Amino acid sequence: QVQLVESGGGSVQAGESLRLSCATSGYTYKSGYMAWFRQGQGKEREGVAAISNGGSGTYYADSVKGRFTISQDNAKNIYLQMSNMGPEDTAMYYCAAQGAPVPQMSTLSKWRYKYWGQGTQVTVSS
């Protein structure tokens, strides 16, 4: 059984940094991607950053490029380092993992991902 558990959320001031972690268990899929998504109140869930399993490729939403960094360790845990945060980054952040080949679909599309964590709340105040 695959489990993804996010941690590291919290409340910060604008301009500060935060690091999210996603601990995986039972996840053995060697190909594909893992990703971070977020969903603000009343908004659609959006892809923030994705990383290929093995870490050779990373992808970012335009809104976070240059501020957020996704990484993965050998145990397939993933991390999201968030810097220079602003109120627009306030959201529930979710970790996601691909479970099967999904050709020709954006790495930041929620439909690519089979496994999801429960989320961790991030609040940025101005």
N, CA and C atoms as an extended XYZ file, in Angstrom:
378
Properties=species:S:1:pos:R:3:atomname:S:1:resname:S:1:resid:I:1 pbc="F F F"
N         0.850       -1.202        0.000 N   GLN     1
C         0.000        0.000        0.000 CA  GLN     1
C         0.881        1.246        0.000 C   GLN     1
N         0.622        2.119       -0.948 N   VAL     2
C         1.413        3.342       -1.057 CA  VAL     2
C         0.854        4.400       -0.110 C   VAL     2
N         1.758        5.023        0.626 N   GLN     3
C         1.366        6.132        1.492 CA  GLN     3
C         2.300        7.304        1.285 C   GLN     3
N         1.720        8.483        1.213 N   LEU     4
C         2.480        9.725        1.108 CA  LEU     4
C         2.052       10.611        2.275 C   LEU     4
N         3.008       11.092        3.028 N   VAL     5
C         2.699       11.906        4.203 CA  VAL     5
C         3.498       13.195        4.145 C   VAL     5
N         2.775       14.300        4.039 N   GLU     6
C         3.425       15.611        3.986 CA  GLU     6
C         3.653       16.166        5.392 C   GLU     6
N         4.679       16.992        5.492 N   SER     7
C         4.947       17.697        6.738 CA  SER     7
C         5.711       18.975        6.420 C   SER     7
N         5.787       19.854        7.395 N   GLY     8
C         6.584       21.068        7.240 CA  GLY     8
C         5.782       22.328        6.996 C   GLY     8
N         4.478       22.202        6.845 N   GLY     9
C         3.662       23.388        6.643 CA  GLY     9
C         3.620       24.254        7.881 C   GLY     9
N         3.100       25.441        7.711 N   GLY    10
C         2.994       26.348        8.850 CA  GLY    10
C         2.667       27.754        8.387 C   GLY    10
N         2.824       28.693        9.293 N   SER    11
C         2.551       30.102        9.006 CA  SER    11
C         3.854       30.886        9.009 C   SER    11
N         4.064       31.662        7.960 N   VAL    12
C         5.256       32.480        7.836 CA  VAL    12
C         4.862       33.869        7.369 C   VAL    12
N         5.827       34.780        7.482 N   GLN    13
C         5.637       36.126        6.968 CA  GLN    13
C         6.121       36.192        5.517 C   GLN    13
N         5.603       37.148        4.778 N   ALA    14
C         6.051       37.354        3.397 CA  ALA    14
C         7.560       37.548        3.375 C   ALA    14
N         8.199       36.931        2.391 N   GLY    15
C         9.643       37.024        2.261 CA  GLY    15
C        10.405       35.905        2.954 C   GLY    15
N         9.721       35.164        3.805 N   GLU    16
C        10.377       34.082        4.529 CA  GLU    16
C        10.368       32.783        3.710 C   GLU    16
N        10.983       31.766        4.289 N   SER    17
C        11.127       30.475        3.609 CA  SER    17
C        10.494       29.361        4.421 C   SER    17
N        10.218       28.260        3.731 N   LEU    18
C         9.634       27.086        4.370 CA  LEU    18
C        10.046       25.875        3.554 C   LEU    18
N        10.235       24.741        4.214 N   ARG    19
C        10.597       23.512        3.507 CA  ARG    19
C         9.570       22.434        3.817 C   ARG    19
N         8.944       21.936        2.778 N   LEU    20
C         7.976       20.857        2.915 CA  LEU    20
C         8.649       19.520        2.634 C   LEU    20
N         8.193       18.498        3.330 N   SER    21
C         8.698       17.141        3.113 CA  SER    21
C         7.532       16.213        2.809 C   SER    21
N         7.808       15.210        1.995 N   CYS    22
C         6.821       14.173        1.700 CA  CYS    22
C         7.491       12.823        1.895 C   CYS    22
N         7.064       12.124        2.926 N   ALA    23
C         7.622       10.803        3.215 CA  ALA    23
C         6.785        9.750        2.523 C   ALA    23
N         7.449        8.880        1.773 N   THR    24
C         6.731        7.842        1.048 CA  THR    24
C         6.972        6.488        1.691 C   THR    24
N         5.994        5.621        1.562 N   SER    25
C         6.168        4.225        1.953 CA  SER    25
C         5.404        3.369        0.960 C   SER    25
N         5.986        2.225        0.637 N   GLY    26
C         5.333        1.306       -0.286 CA  GLY    26
C         5.345        1.745       -1.736 C   GLY    26
N         6.067        2.803       -2.061 N   TYR    27
C         6.079        3.332       -3.437 CA  TYR    27
C         7.283        2.778       -4.161 C   TYR    27
N         7.036        1.946       -5.164 N   THR    28
C         8.136        1.259       -5.837 CA  THR    28
C         8.223        1.572       -7.327 C   THR    28
N         7.335        2.438       -7.817 N   TYR    29
C         7.332        2.751       -9.243 CA  TYR    29
C         8.609        3.477       -9.594 C   TYR    29
N         9.372        2.941      -10.540 N   LYS    30
C        10.708        3.473      -10.810 CA  LYS    30
C        10.718        4.592      -11.832 C   LYS    30
N         9.701        4.644      -12.674 N   SER    31
C         9.675        5.654      -13.732 CA  SER    31
C         8.757        6.796      -13.309 C   SER    31
N         8.491        7.675      -14.250 N   GLY    32
C         7.490        8.710      -14.005 CA  GLY    32
C         7.966        9.794      -13.066 C   GLY    32
N         7.011       10.433      -12.436 N   TYR    33
C         7.281       11.644      -11.678 CA  TYR    33
C         6.616       11.652      -10.322 C   TYR    33
N         7.150       12.474       -9.475 N   MET    34
C         6.482       12.886       -8.240 CA  MET    34
C         6.359       14.401       -8.283 C   MET    34
N         5.406       14.918       -7.529 N   ALA    35
C         5.133       16.342       -7.673 CA  ALA    35
C         4.521       16.938       -6.418 C   ALA    35
N         4.556       18.252       -6.385 N   TRP    36
C         3.841       19.036       -5.374 CA  TRP    36
C         2.737       19.818       -6.080 C   TRP    36
N         1.571       19.761       -5.477 N   PHE    37
C         0.434       20.547       -5.924 CA  PHE    37
C        -0.019       21.427       -4.770 C   PHE    37
N        -0.821       22.425       -5.094 N   ARG    38
C        -1.413       23.230       -4.038 CA  ARG    38
C        -2.822       23.628       -4.436 C   ARG    38
N        -3.607       23.891       -3.414 N   GLN    39
C        -4.980       24.304       -3.641 CA  GLN    39
C        -5.355       25.377       -2.641 C   GLN    39
N        -5.530       26.588       -3.156 N   GLY    40
C        -5.980       27.678       -2.311 CA  GLY    40
C        -7.481       27.598       -2.112 C   GLY    40
N        -7.977       28.322       -1.141 N   GLN    41
C        -9.410       28.294       -0.850 CA  GLN    41
C       -10.206       28.763       -2.056 C   GLN    41
N       -11.140       27.953       -2.507 N   GLY    42
C       -11.976       28.312       -3.642 CA  GLY    42
C       -11.306       28.218       -4.995 C   GLY    42
N       -10.120       27.631       -5.015 N   LYS    43
C        -9.367       27.547       -6.270 CA  LYS    43
C        -9.181       26.096       -6.697 C   LYS    43
N        -8.809       25.935       -7.966 N   GLU    44
C        -8.482       24.620       -8.482 CA  GLU    44
C        -7.124       24.163       -7.936 C   GLU    44
N        -6.961       22.844       -7.858 N   ARG    45
C        -5.654       22.316       -7.483 CA  ARG    45
C        -4.694       22.540       -8.649 C   ARG    45
N        -3.538       23.097       -8.350 N   GLU    46
C        -2.572       23.415       -9.408 CA  GLU    46
C        -1.229       22.766       -9.131 C   GLU    46
N        -0.565       22.362      -10.209 N   GLY    47
C         0.766       21.800      -10.083 CA  GLY    47
C         1.778       22.894       -9.804 C   GLY    47
N         2.660       22.643       -8.853 N   VAL    48
C         3.671       23.614       -8.457 CA  VAL    48
C         5.043       23.205       -8.979 C   VAL    48
N         5.398       21.951       -8.753 N   ALA    49
C         6.709       21.468       -9.152 CA  ALA    49
C         6.659       19.953       -9.291 C   ALA    49
N         7.453       19.437      -10.229 N   ALA    50
C         7.515       17.993      -10.441 CA  ALA    50
C         8.959       17.585      -10.628 C   ALA    50
N         9.233       16.327      -10.289 N   ILE    51
C        10.579       15.800      -10.442 CA  ILE    51
C        10.483       14.371      -10.951 C   ILE    51
N        11.354       14.026      -11.881 N   SER    52
C        11.339       12.662      -12.387 CA  SER    52
C        11.931       11.727      -11.336 C   SER    52
N        11.376       10.540      -11.220 N   ASN    53
C        11.923        9.558      -10.293 CA  ASN    53
C        13.349        9.247      -10.713 C   ASN    53
N        14.265        9.449       -9.813 N   GLY    54
C        15.680        9.406      -10.174 CA  GLY    54
C        16.262       10.807      -10.208 C   GLY    54
N        15.385       11.811      -10.295 N   GLY    55
C        15.802       13.199      -10.122 CA  GLY    55
C        16.465       13.870      -11.286 C   GLY    55
N        16.352       13.316      -12.494 N   SER    56
C        17.080       13.912      -13.613 CA  SER    56
C        16.378       15.108      -14.223 C   SER    56
N        15.096       15.282      -13.951 N   GLY    57
C        14.379       16.400      -14.539 CA  GLY    57
C        13.469       17.055      -13.525 C   GLY    57
N        13.429       18.374      -13.547 N   THR    58
C        12.528       19.114      -12.662 CA  THR    58
C        11.709       20.100      -13.491 C   THR    58
N        10.519       20.379      -13.033 N   TYR    59
C         9.595       21.240      -13.763 CA  TYR    59
C         8.873       22.114      -12.750 C   TYR    59
N         8.635       23.366      -13.124 N   TYR    60
C         8.030       24.307      -12.204 CA  TYR    60
C         6.930       25.112      -12.883 C   TYR    60
N         5.923       25.449      -12.117 N   ALA    61
C         4.943       26.419      -12.580 CA  ALA    61
C         5.623       27.778      -12.672 C   ALA    61
N         5.195       28.578      -13.628 N   ASP    62
C         5.811       29.897      -13.812 CA  ASP    62
C         5.745       30.733      -12.538 C   ASP    62
N         4.695       30.548      -11.780 N   SER    63
C         4.484       31.371      -10.588 CA  SER    63
C         5.503       31.108       -9.479 C   SER    63
N         6.229       29.993       -9.573 N   VAL    64
C         7.176       29.672       -8.497 CA  VAL    64
C         8.609       29.546       -8.988 C   VAL    64
N         8.831       29.656      -10.284 N   LYS    65
C        10.188       29.528      -10.820 CA  LYS    65
C        11.126       30.534      -10.175 C   LYS    65
N        12.272       30.039       -9.782 N   GLY    66
C        13.260       30.907       -9.147 CA  GLY    66
C        13.051       31.072       -7.657 C   GLY    66
N        11.922       30.617       -7.140 N   ARG    67
C        11.638       30.728       -5.703 CA  ARG    67
C        11.523       29.365       -5.025 C   ARG    67
N        11.011       28.374       -5.732 N   PHE    68
C        10.790       27.044       -5.172 CA  PHE    68
C        11.761       26.058       -5.816 C   PHE    68
N        12.183       25.072       -5.027 N   THR    69
C        13.056       24.020       -5.532 CA  THR    69
C        12.548       22.672       -5.045 C   THR    69
N        12.345       21.753       -5.994 N   ILE    70
C        11.916       20.405       -5.643 CA  ILE    70
C        13.136       19.487       -5.676 C   ILE    70
N        13.162       18.529       -4.746 N   SER    71
C        14.263       17.568       -4.724 CA  SER    71
C        13.732       16.221       -4.252 C   SER    71
N        14.548       15.208       -4.456 N   GLN    72
C        14.154       13.836       -4.103 CA  GLN    72
C        15.367       13.120       -3.538 C   GLN    72
N        15.152       12.282       -2.535 N   ASP    73
C        16.267       11.488       -2.029 CA  ASP    73
C        16.171       10.052       -2.539 C   ASP    73
N        17.108        9.229       -2.162 N   ASN    74
C        17.166        7.870       -2.689 CA  ASN    74
C        15.986        7.017       -2.251 C   ASN    74
N        15.314        7.408       -1.198 N   ALA    75
C        14.154        6.653       -0.717 CA  ALA    75
C        12.854        7.131       -1.362 C   ALA    75
N        12.973        8.008       -2.373 N   LYS    76
C        11.823        8.586       -3.078 CA  LYS    76
C        10.989        9.497       -2.187 C   LYS    76
N        11.560        9.991       -1.107 N   ASN    77
C        10.917       11.102       -0.401 CA  ASN    77
C        11.187       12.361       -1.219 C   ASN    77
N        10.236       13.266       -1.244 N   ILE    78
C        10.481       14.508       -1.975 CA  ILE    78
C        10.321       15.701       -1.051 C   ILE    78
N        10.907       16.797       -1.478 N   TYR    79
C        10.964       18.004       -0.674 CA  TYR    79
C        10.631       19.209       -1.548 C   TYR    79
N        10.134       20.237       -0.921 N   LEU    80
C         9.890       21.489       -1.632 CA  LEU    80
C        10.433       22.623       -0.784 C   LEU    80
N        11.528       23.195       -1.243 N   GLN    81
C        12.105       24.360       -0.579 CA  GLN    81
C        11.460       25.599       -1.176 C   GLN    81
N        10.802       26.374       -0.323 N   MET    82
C        10.080       27.559       -0.783 CA  MET    82
C        10.754       28.793       -0.188 C   MET    82
N        11.120       29.725       -1.038 N   SER    83
C        11.800       30.936       -0.600 CA  SER    83
C        11.040       32.161       -1.095 C   SER    83
N        11.338       33.291       -0.467 N   ASN    84
C        10.706       34.553       -0.865 CA  ASN    84
C         9.200       34.374       -1.060 C   ASN    84
N         8.593       33.831       -0.070 N   MET    85
C         7.176       33.504       -0.169 CA  MET    85
C         6.312       34.740       -0.049 C   MET    85
N         5.128       34.647       -0.677 N   GLY    86
C         4.166       35.740       -0.606 CA  GLY    86
C         2.786       35.208       -0.270 C   GLY    86
N         1.854       36.102        0.026 N   PRO    87
C         0.494       35.663        0.367 CA  PRO    87
C        -0.143       34.793       -0.706 C   PRO    87
N         0.272       34.964       -1.952 N   GLU    88
C        -0.275       34.159       -3.043 CA  GLU    88
C         0.124       32.694       -2.939 C   GLU    88
N         1.071       32.389       -2.103 N   ASP    89
C         1.504       31.004       -1.899 CA  ASP    89
C         0.689       30.293       -0.821 C   ASP    89
N        -0.209       31.012       -0.190 N   THR    90
C        -1.063       30.400        0.828 CA  THR    90
C        -1.965       29.347        0.202 C   THR    90
N        -1.900       28.129        0.712 N   ALA    91
C        -2.674       27.025        0.144 CA  ALA    91
C        -2.431       25.769        0.960 C   ALA    91
N        -3.226       24.759        0.673 N   MET    92
C        -2.919       23.408        1.135 CA  MET    92
C        -1.999       22.802        0.092 C   MET    92
N        -0.891       22.252        0.541 N   TYR    93
C         0.087       21.665       -0.374 CA  TYR    93
C         0.015       20.141       -0.283 C   TYR    93
N        -0.019       19.519       -1.462 N   TYR    94
C        -0.151       18.076       -1.558 CA  TYR    94
C         1.038       17.471       -2.303 C   TYR    94
N         1.447       16.328       -1.843 N   CYS    95
C         2.450       15.520       -2.518 CA  CYS    95
C         1.720       14.501       -3.388 C   CYS    95
N         2.270       14.217       -4.571 N   ALA    96
C         1.628       13.272       -5.477 CA  ALA    96
C         2.673       12.401       -6.143 C   ALA    96
N         2.269       11.190       -6.493 N   ALA    97
C         3.192       10.257       -7.138 CA  ALA    97
C         2.487        9.534       -8.275 C   ALA    97
N         3.209        9.392       -9.365 N   GLN    98
C         2.675        8.698      -10.522 CA  GLN    98
C         2.722        7.202      -10.275 C   GLN    98
N         1.703        6.478      -10.814 N   GLY    99
C         1.649        5.051      -10.568 CA  GLY    99
C         1.753        4.186      -11.795 C   GLY    99
N         1.661        4.800      -12.988 N   ALA   100
C         1.681        4.023      -14.225 CA  ALA   100
C         2.061        4.970      -15.358 C   ALA   100
N         2.478        4.446      -16.491 N   PRO   101
C         2.811        5.309      -17.626 CA  PRO   101
C         1.608        6.143      -18.064 C   PRO   101
N         1.855        7.413      -18.277 N   VAL   102
C         0.810        8.324      -18.745 CA  VAL   102
C         1.423        9.161      -19.863 C   VAL   102
N         1.365        8.676      -21.088 N   PRO   103
C         2.056        9.387      -22.162 CA  PRO   103
C         1.397       10.716      -22.497 C   PRO   103
N         2.212       11.646      -22.910 N   GLN   104
C         1.757       12.928      -23.445 CA  GLN   104
C         0.820       13.663      -22.485 C   GLN   104
N         1.220       13.747      -21.257 N   MET   105
C         0.457       14.523      -20.294 CA  MET   105
C         1.446       15.370      -19.502 C   MET   105
N         1.087       16.609      -19.266 N   SER   106
C         1.970       17.524      -18.562 CA  SER   106
C         2.392       16.957      -17.212 C   SER   106
N         3.634       17.209      -16.842 N   THR   107
C         4.121       16.765      -15.545 CA  THR   107
C         3.416       17.485      -14.405 C   THR   107
N         2.758       18.608      -14.703 N   LEU   108
C         2.059       19.375      -13.674 CA  LEU   108
C         0.539       19.214      -13.758 C   LEU   108
N         0.112       18.193      -14.503 N   SER   109
C        -1.313       17.892      -14.565 CA  SER   109
C        -1.683       16.926      -13.450 C   SER   109
N        -2.732       17.233      -12.716 N   LYS   110
C        -3.137       16.369      -11.605 CA  LYS   110
C        -3.570       14.996      -12.091 C   LYS   110
N        -3.948       14.889      -13.348 N   TRP   111
C        -4.448       13.618      -13.879 CA  TRP   111
C        -3.318       12.617      -14.093 C   TRP   111
N        -2.083       13.084      -14.053 N   ARG   112
C        -0.956       12.179      -14.207 CA  ARG   112
C        -0.739       11.306      -12.963 C   ARG   112
N        -1.241       11.774      -11.818 N   TYR   113
C        -0.822       11.209      -10.543 CA  TYR   113
C        -1.904       10.351       -9.903 C   TYR   113
N        -1.464        9.184       -9.456 N   LYS   114
C        -2.386        8.210       -8.859 CA  LYS   114
C        -2.441        8.323       -7.339 C   LYS   114
N        -1.298        8.586       -6.732 N   TYR   115
C        -1.213        8.562       -5.280 CA  TYR   115
C        -1.092        9.990       -4.744 C   TYR   115
N        -1.813       10.258       -3.657 N   TRP   116
C        -1.839       11.596       -3.075 CA  TRP   116
C        -1.716       11.527       -1.561 C   TRP   116
N        -1.058       12.524       -1.015 N   GLY   117
C        -1.043       12.676        0.431 CA  GLY   117
C        -2.248       13.464        0.899 C   GLY   117
N        -2.322       13.678        2.217 N   GLN   118
C        -3.458       14.373        2.819 CA  GLN   118
C        -3.276       15.880        2.835 C   GLN   118
N        -2.078       16.342        2.600 N   GLY   119
C        -1.847       17.774        2.518 CA  GLY   119
C        -1.288       18.381        3.788 C   GLY   119
N        -0.606       19.502        3.603 N   THR   120
C        -0.100       20.289        4.726 CA  THR   120
C        -0.376       21.758        4.407 C   THR   120
N        -0.883       22.483        5.388 N   GLN   121
C        -1.316       23.864        5.161 CA  GLN   121
C        -0.138       24.824        5.262 C   GLN   121
N        -0.076       25.719        4.300 N   VAL   122
C         0.915       26.785        4.304 CA  VAL   122
C         0.171       28.119        4.259 C   VAL   122
N         0.494       28.986        5.192 N   THR   123
C        -0.133       30.300        5.245 CA  THR   123
C         0.951       31.368        5.281 C   THR   123
N         0.862       32.317        4.355 N   VAL   124
C         1.835       33.391        4.290 CA  VAL   124
C         1.104       34.709        4.506 C   VAL   124
N         1.525       35.437        5.498 N   SER   125
C         0.885       36.720        5.792 CA  SER   125
C         1.795       37.868        5.362 C   SER   125
N         1.161       38.941        4.973 N   SER   126
C         1.926       40.090        4.466 CA  SER   126
C         2.335       41.036        5.578 C   SER   126
